Short mmCIF file of C-alpha atoms and ligand atoms in Angstrom, two decimals:
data_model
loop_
_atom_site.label_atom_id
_atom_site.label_comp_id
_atom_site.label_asym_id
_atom_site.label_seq_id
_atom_site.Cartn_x
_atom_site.Cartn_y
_atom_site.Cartn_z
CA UNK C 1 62.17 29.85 35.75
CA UNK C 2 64.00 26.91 33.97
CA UNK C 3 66.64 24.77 36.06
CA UNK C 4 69.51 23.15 34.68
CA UNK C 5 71.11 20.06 35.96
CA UNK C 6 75.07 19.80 35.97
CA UNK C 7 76.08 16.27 36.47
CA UNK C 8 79.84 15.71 37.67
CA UNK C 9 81.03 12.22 38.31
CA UNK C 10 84.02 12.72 40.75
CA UNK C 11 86.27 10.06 41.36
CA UNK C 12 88.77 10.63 43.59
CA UNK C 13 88.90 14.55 42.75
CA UNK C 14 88.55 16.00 46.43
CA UNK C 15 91.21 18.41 45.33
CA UNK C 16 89.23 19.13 42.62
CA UNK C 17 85.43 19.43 43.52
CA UNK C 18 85.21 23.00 45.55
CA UNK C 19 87.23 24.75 42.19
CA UNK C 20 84.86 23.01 39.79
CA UNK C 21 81.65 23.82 42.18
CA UNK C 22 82.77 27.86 42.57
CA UNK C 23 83.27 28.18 38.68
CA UNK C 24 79.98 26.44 37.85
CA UNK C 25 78.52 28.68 40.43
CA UNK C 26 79.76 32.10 39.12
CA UNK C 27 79.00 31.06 35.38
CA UNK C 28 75.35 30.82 36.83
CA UNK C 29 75.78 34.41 38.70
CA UNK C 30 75.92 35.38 35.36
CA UNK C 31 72.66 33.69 33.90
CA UNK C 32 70.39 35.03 36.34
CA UNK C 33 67.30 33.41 34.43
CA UNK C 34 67.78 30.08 34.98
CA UNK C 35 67.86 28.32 38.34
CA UNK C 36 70.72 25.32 38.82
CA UNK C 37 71.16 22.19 40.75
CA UNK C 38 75.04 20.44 40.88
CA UNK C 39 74.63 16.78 41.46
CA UNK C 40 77.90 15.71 42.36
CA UNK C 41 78.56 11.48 41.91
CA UNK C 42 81.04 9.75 43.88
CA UNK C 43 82.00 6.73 42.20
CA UNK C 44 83.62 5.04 45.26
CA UNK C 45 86.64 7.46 46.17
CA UNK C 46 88.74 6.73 48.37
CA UNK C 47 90.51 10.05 49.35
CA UNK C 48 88.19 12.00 51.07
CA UNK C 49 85.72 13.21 48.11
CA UNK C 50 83.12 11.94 50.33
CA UNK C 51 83.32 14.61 53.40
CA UNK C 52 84.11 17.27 50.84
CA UNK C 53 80.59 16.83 49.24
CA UNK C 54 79.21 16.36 52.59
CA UNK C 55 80.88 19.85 53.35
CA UNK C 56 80.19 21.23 50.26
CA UNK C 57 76.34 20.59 50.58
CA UNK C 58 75.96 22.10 54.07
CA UNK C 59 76.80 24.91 52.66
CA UNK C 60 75.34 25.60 49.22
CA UNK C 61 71.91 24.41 49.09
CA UNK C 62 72.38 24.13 45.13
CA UNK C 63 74.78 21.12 45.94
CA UNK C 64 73.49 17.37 45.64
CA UNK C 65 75.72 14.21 45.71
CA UNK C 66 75.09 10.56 45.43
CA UNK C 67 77.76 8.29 46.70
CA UNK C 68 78.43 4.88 44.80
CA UNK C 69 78.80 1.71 47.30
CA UNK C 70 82.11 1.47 45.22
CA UNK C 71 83.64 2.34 41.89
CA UNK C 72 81.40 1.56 39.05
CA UNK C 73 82.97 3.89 36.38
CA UNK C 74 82.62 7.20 34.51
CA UNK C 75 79.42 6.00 32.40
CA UNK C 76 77.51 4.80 35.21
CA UNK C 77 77.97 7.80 37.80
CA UNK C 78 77.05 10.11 34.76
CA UNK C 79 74.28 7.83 34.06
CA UNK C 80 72.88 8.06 37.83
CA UNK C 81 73.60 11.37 37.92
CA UNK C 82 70.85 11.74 34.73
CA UNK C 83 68.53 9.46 36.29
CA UNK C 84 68.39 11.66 39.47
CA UNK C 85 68.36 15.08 37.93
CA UNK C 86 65.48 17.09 37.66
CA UNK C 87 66.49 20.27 35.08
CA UNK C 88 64.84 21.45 32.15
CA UNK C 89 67.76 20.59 30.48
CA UNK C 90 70.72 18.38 32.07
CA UNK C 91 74.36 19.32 31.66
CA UNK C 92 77.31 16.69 31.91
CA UNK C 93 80.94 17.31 32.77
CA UNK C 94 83.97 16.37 34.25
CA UNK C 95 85.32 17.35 37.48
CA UNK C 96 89.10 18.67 36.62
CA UNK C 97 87.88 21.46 34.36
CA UNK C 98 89.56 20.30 31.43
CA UNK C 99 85.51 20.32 30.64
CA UNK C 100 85.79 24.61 30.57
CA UNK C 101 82.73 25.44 32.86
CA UNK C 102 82.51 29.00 30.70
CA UNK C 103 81.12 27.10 27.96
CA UNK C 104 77.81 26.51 29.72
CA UNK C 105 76.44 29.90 28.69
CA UNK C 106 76.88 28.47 24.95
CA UNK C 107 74.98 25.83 25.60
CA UNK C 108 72.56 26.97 27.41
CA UNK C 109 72.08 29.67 24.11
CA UNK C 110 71.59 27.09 21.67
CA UNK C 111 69.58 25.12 23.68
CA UNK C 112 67.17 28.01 23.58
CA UNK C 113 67.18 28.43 19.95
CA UNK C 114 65.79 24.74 19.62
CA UNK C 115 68.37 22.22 19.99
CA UNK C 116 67.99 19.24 22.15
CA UNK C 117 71.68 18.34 22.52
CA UNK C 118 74.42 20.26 22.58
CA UNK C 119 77.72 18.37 22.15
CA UNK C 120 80.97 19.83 22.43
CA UNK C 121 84.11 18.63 20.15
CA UNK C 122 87.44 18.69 21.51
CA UNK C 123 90.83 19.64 20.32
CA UNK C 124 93.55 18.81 23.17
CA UNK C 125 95.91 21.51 24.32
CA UNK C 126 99.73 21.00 22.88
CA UNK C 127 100.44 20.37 26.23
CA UNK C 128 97.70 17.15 26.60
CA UNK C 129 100.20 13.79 26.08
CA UNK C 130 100.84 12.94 22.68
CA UNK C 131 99.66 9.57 23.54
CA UNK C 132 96.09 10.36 24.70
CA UNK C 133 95.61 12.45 21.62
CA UNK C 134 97.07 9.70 19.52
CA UNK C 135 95.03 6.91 20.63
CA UNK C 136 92.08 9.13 20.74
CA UNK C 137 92.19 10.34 17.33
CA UNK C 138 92.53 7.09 16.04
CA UNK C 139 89.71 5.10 18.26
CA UNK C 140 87.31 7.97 16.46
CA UNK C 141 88.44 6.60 13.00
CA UNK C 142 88.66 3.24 13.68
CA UNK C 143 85.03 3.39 15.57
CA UNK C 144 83.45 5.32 12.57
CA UNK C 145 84.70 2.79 10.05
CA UNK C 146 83.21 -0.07 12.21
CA UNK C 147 79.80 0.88 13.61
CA UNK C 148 76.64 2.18 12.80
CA UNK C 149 76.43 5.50 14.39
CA UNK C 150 78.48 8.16 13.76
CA UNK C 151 80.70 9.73 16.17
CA UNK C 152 82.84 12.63 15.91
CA UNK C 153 86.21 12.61 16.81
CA UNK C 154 86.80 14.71 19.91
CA UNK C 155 83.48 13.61 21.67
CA UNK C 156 83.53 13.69 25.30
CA UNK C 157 81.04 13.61 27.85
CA UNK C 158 80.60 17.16 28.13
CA UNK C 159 77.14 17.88 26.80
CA UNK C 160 73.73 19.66 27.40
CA UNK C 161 70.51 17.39 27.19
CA UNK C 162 67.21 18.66 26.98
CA UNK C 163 64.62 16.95 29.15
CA UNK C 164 62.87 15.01 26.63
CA UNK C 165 66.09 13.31 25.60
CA UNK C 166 67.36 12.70 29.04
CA UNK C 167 63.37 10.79 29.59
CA UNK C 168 64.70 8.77 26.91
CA UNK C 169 68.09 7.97 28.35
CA UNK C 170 66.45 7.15 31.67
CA UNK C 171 64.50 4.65 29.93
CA UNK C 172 67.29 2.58 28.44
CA UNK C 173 68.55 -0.27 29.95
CA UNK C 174 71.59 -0.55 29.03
CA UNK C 175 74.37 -2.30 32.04
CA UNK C 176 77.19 -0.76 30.34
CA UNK C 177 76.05 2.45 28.92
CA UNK C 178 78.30 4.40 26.33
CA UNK C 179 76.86 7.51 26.25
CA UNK C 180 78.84 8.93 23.62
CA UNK C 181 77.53 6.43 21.18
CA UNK C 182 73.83 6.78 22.34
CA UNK C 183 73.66 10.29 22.62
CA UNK C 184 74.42 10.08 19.01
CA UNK C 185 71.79 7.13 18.40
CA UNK C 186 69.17 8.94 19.76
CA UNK C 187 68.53 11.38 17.50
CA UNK C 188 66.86 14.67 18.16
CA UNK C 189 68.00 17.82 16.72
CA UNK C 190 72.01 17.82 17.73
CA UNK C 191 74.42 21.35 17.97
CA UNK C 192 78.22 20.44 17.84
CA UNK C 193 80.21 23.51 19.89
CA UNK C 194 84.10 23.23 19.56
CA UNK C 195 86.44 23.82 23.04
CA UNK C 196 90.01 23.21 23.31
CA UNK C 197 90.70 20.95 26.74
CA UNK C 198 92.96 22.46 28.89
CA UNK C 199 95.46 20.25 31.38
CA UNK C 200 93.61 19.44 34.49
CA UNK C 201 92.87 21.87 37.50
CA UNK C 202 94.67 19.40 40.03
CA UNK C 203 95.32 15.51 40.16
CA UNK C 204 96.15 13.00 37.64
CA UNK C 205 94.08 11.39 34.95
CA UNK C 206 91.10 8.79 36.76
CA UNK C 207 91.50 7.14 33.04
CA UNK C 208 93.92 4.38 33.73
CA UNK C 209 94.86 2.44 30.05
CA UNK C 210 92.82 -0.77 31.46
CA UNK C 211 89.61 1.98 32.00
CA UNK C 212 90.13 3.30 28.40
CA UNK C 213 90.29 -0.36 26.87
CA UNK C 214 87.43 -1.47 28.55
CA UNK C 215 85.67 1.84 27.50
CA UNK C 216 86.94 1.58 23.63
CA UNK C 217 85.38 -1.81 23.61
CA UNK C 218 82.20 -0.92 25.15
CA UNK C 219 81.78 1.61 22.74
CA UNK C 220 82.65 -0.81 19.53
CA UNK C 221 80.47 -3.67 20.74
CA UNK C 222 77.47 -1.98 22.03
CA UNK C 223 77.14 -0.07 18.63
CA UNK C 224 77.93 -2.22 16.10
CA UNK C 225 78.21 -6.37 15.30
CA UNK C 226 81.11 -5.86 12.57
CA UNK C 227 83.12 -7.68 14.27
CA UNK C 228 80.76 -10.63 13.78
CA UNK C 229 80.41 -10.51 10.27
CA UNK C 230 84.22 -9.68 9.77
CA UNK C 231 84.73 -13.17 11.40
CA UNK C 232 82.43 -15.03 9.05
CA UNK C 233 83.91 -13.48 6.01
CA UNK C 234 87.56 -14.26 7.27
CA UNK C 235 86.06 -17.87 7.50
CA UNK C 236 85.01 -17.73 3.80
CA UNK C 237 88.11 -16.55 2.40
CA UNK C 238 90.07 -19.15 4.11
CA UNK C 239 87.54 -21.73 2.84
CA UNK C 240 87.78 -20.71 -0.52
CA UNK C 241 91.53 -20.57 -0.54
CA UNK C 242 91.77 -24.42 0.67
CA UNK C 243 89.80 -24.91 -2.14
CA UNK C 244 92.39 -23.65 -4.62
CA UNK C 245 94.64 -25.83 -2.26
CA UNK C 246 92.93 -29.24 -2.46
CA UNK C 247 93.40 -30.28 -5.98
CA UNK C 248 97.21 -29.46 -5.99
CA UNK C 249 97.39 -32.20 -2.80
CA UNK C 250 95.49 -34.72 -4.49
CA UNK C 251 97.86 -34.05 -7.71
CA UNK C 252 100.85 -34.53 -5.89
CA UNK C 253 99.69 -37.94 -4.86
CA UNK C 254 98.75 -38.99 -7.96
CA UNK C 255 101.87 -38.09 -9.63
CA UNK C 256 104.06 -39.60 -6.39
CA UNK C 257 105.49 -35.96 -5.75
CA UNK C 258 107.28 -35.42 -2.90
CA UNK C 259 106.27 -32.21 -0.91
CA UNK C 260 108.43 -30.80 1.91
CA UNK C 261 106.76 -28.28 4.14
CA UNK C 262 107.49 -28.04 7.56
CA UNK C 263 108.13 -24.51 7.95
CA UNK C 264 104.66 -23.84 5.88
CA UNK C 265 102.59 -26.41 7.96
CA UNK C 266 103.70 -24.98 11.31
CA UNK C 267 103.51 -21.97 10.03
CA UNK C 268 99.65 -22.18 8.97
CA UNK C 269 98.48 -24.39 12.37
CA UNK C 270 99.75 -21.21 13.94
CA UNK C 271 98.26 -18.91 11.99
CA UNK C 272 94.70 -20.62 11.54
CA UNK C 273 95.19 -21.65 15.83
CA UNK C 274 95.81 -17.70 16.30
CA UNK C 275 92.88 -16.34 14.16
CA UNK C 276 90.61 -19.13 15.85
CA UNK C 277 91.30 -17.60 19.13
CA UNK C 278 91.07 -14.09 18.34
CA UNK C 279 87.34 -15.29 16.33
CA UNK C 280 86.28 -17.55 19.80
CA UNK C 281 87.27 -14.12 21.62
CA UNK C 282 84.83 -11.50 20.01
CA UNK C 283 82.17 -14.18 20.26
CA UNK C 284 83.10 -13.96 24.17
CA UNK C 285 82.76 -10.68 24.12
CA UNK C 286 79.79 -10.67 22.84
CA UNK C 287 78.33 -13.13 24.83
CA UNK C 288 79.44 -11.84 28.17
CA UNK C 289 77.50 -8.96 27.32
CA UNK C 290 74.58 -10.77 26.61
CA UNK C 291 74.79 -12.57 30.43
CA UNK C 292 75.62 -9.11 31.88
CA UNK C 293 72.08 -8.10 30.48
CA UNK C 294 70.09 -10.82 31.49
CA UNK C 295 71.41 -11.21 34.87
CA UNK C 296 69.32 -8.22 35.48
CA UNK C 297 71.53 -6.64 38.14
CA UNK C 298 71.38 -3.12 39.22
CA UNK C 299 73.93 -1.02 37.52
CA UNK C 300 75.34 1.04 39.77
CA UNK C 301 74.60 0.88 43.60
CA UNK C 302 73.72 4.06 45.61
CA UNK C 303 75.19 3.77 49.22
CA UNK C 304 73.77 7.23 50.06
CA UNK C 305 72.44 10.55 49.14
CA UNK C 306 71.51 13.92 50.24
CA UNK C 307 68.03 14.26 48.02
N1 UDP Q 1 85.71 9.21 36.74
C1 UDP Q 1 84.77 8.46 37.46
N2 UDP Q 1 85.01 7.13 37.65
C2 UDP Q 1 86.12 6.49 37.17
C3 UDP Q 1 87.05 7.26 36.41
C4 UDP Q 1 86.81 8.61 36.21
O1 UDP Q 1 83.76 8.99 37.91
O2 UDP Q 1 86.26 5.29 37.39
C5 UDP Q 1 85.45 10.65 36.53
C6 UDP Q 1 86.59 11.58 36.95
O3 UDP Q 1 86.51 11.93 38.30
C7 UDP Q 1 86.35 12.77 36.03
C8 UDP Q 1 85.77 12.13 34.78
O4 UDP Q 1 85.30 10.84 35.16
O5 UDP Q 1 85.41 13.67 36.55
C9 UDP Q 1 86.79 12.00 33.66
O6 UDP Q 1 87.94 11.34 34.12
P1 UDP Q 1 89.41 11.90 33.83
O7 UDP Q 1 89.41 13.38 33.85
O8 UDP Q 1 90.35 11.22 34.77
O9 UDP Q 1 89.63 11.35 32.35
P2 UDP Q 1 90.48 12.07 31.18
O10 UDP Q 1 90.04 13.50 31.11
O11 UDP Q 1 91.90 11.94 31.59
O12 UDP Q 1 90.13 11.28 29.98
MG1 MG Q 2 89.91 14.85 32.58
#
């Protein structure tokens, strides 16, 4: 008998994580062939999530958790969450249901015809804000246009693994995973399903703006070093142009030509101060990422578990 793995980071979601748990539960009713473990990943809540999970396992033998020492983000507790499974296959969603739980019969189909990921592509409810689907639609263009794997727009962590890719996974060491990109990067044989997201079952959104920044930049700097080169052919242009600029100084002095041009000196220190910074910062990024690697630290801290 196969067993599947459904990994659900939970932050904060204590209203949440008994609705998510019975609908998992009931899809698996259903799919009497397969065996299932929920491993459940508290990423340092703070409103009770904790005792619920305790409660939760007492009673259903099918329920695991791991509990975070405090909040290390949605990447990480999916990423522990993979590292501790033991399915066939491993299945990662969210714990508000906007992830539709029904869907895991679909997956679990095409898995069996040969795939070894399942993805699923979103399209938002009208009722989603018009700002998340915004920004989201246009994060998948711009990140397509920059970096070297492809991602679809719509991609969420809701996806089916087989074992051999999660192996894979486990053996990255990456301190600031973004799974979307390297589930992609990976290869394998890949299955895109399509799902529309419904609002959430209870709660408000554990994605505050700062969380999606930092996320958006993860994802462009851990797949691609555009950014880089874009900086060294700003710096070319720019040389070039004072090139073109040069001759018409040294003209001007010859010939004893006066040249007013305060507005347009001011106006280029700015300008050339400006684009320094914004240059200096992408290297920064860059190299923090580089000292968050070689400090070697754990990624994620487990404070407890009940496996
Ligand atoms: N989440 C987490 N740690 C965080 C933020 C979110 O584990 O720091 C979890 C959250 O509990 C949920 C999933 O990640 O299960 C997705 O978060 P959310 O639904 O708030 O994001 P949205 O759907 O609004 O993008
Ligand atoms: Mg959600």
């Amino acid at each position: 008998m196969k067993t599947i793995s459904v990994v659900i980071p939970a932050y904060n979601e204590a209203s949440n994580i008994e609705a998510v748990f019975c609908k998992v539960r009931h899809v698996f009713d259903s799919l009497a062939d397969y065996a299932f473990e929920v491993i459940f990943v508290n990423d340092g809540s703070s409103d009770g999530s904790g005792h619920m999970l305790q409660k939760l396992a007492a009673e259903n033998t099918a329920v695991k958790y791991i509990e975070f020492s405090r909040n290390f983000g949605h990447q990480l507790a999916l990423k522990a969450g993979m590292d501790h499974a033991s399915g066939d296959a491993v299945i990662s969603m969210d714990c508000d249901m906007q992830h539709p739980p029904e869907m895991i019969g679909q997956m679990i189909a095409e898995w069996e015809q040969g795939y070894d990921i399942v993805f699923t592509l979103r399209s938002y409810a009208k009722k989603a804000p018009r700002f998340k689907r915004c920004s989201s639609r246009f994060y998948y263009k711009f990140i397509n246009t920059i970096s070297d794997v492809k991602i679809e727009e719509g991609s969420a962590d809701f996806r089916l693994l087989d074992r051999s890719v999660v192996n894979v996974l486990n053996n990255i060491e990456d301190k600031e995973p973004f799974l979307r990109g390297l589930t992609r990067w990976v290869g394998f044989s890949q299955k895109a399903i399509y799902y529309t997201a419904d609002e959430r079952f209870s709660g408000e959104s554990k994605y505050s703006l700062k969380k999606m920044l930092r996320l958006a930049m993860t994802g462009i700097t851990s797949f691609s070093t555009k950014p880089l080169h874009i900086a060294v052919y700003l710096g070319f242009f720019f040389a070039a142009m004072s090139l073109l600029y040069i001759p018409y100084v040294i003209w001007s002095f010859v010939y004893d030509v006066e040249i007013s041009g305060w507005a347009s000196l001011i106006m280029t220190i700015v300008f050339f101060g400006g684009l320094q910074l914004v240059i200096l910062g992408i290297l920064g990024i860059y190299i923090g990422k580089i000292f968050k690697q070689t400090k070697n630290r754990p990624a994620y801290i487990i404070k407890n578990k009940n496996f």
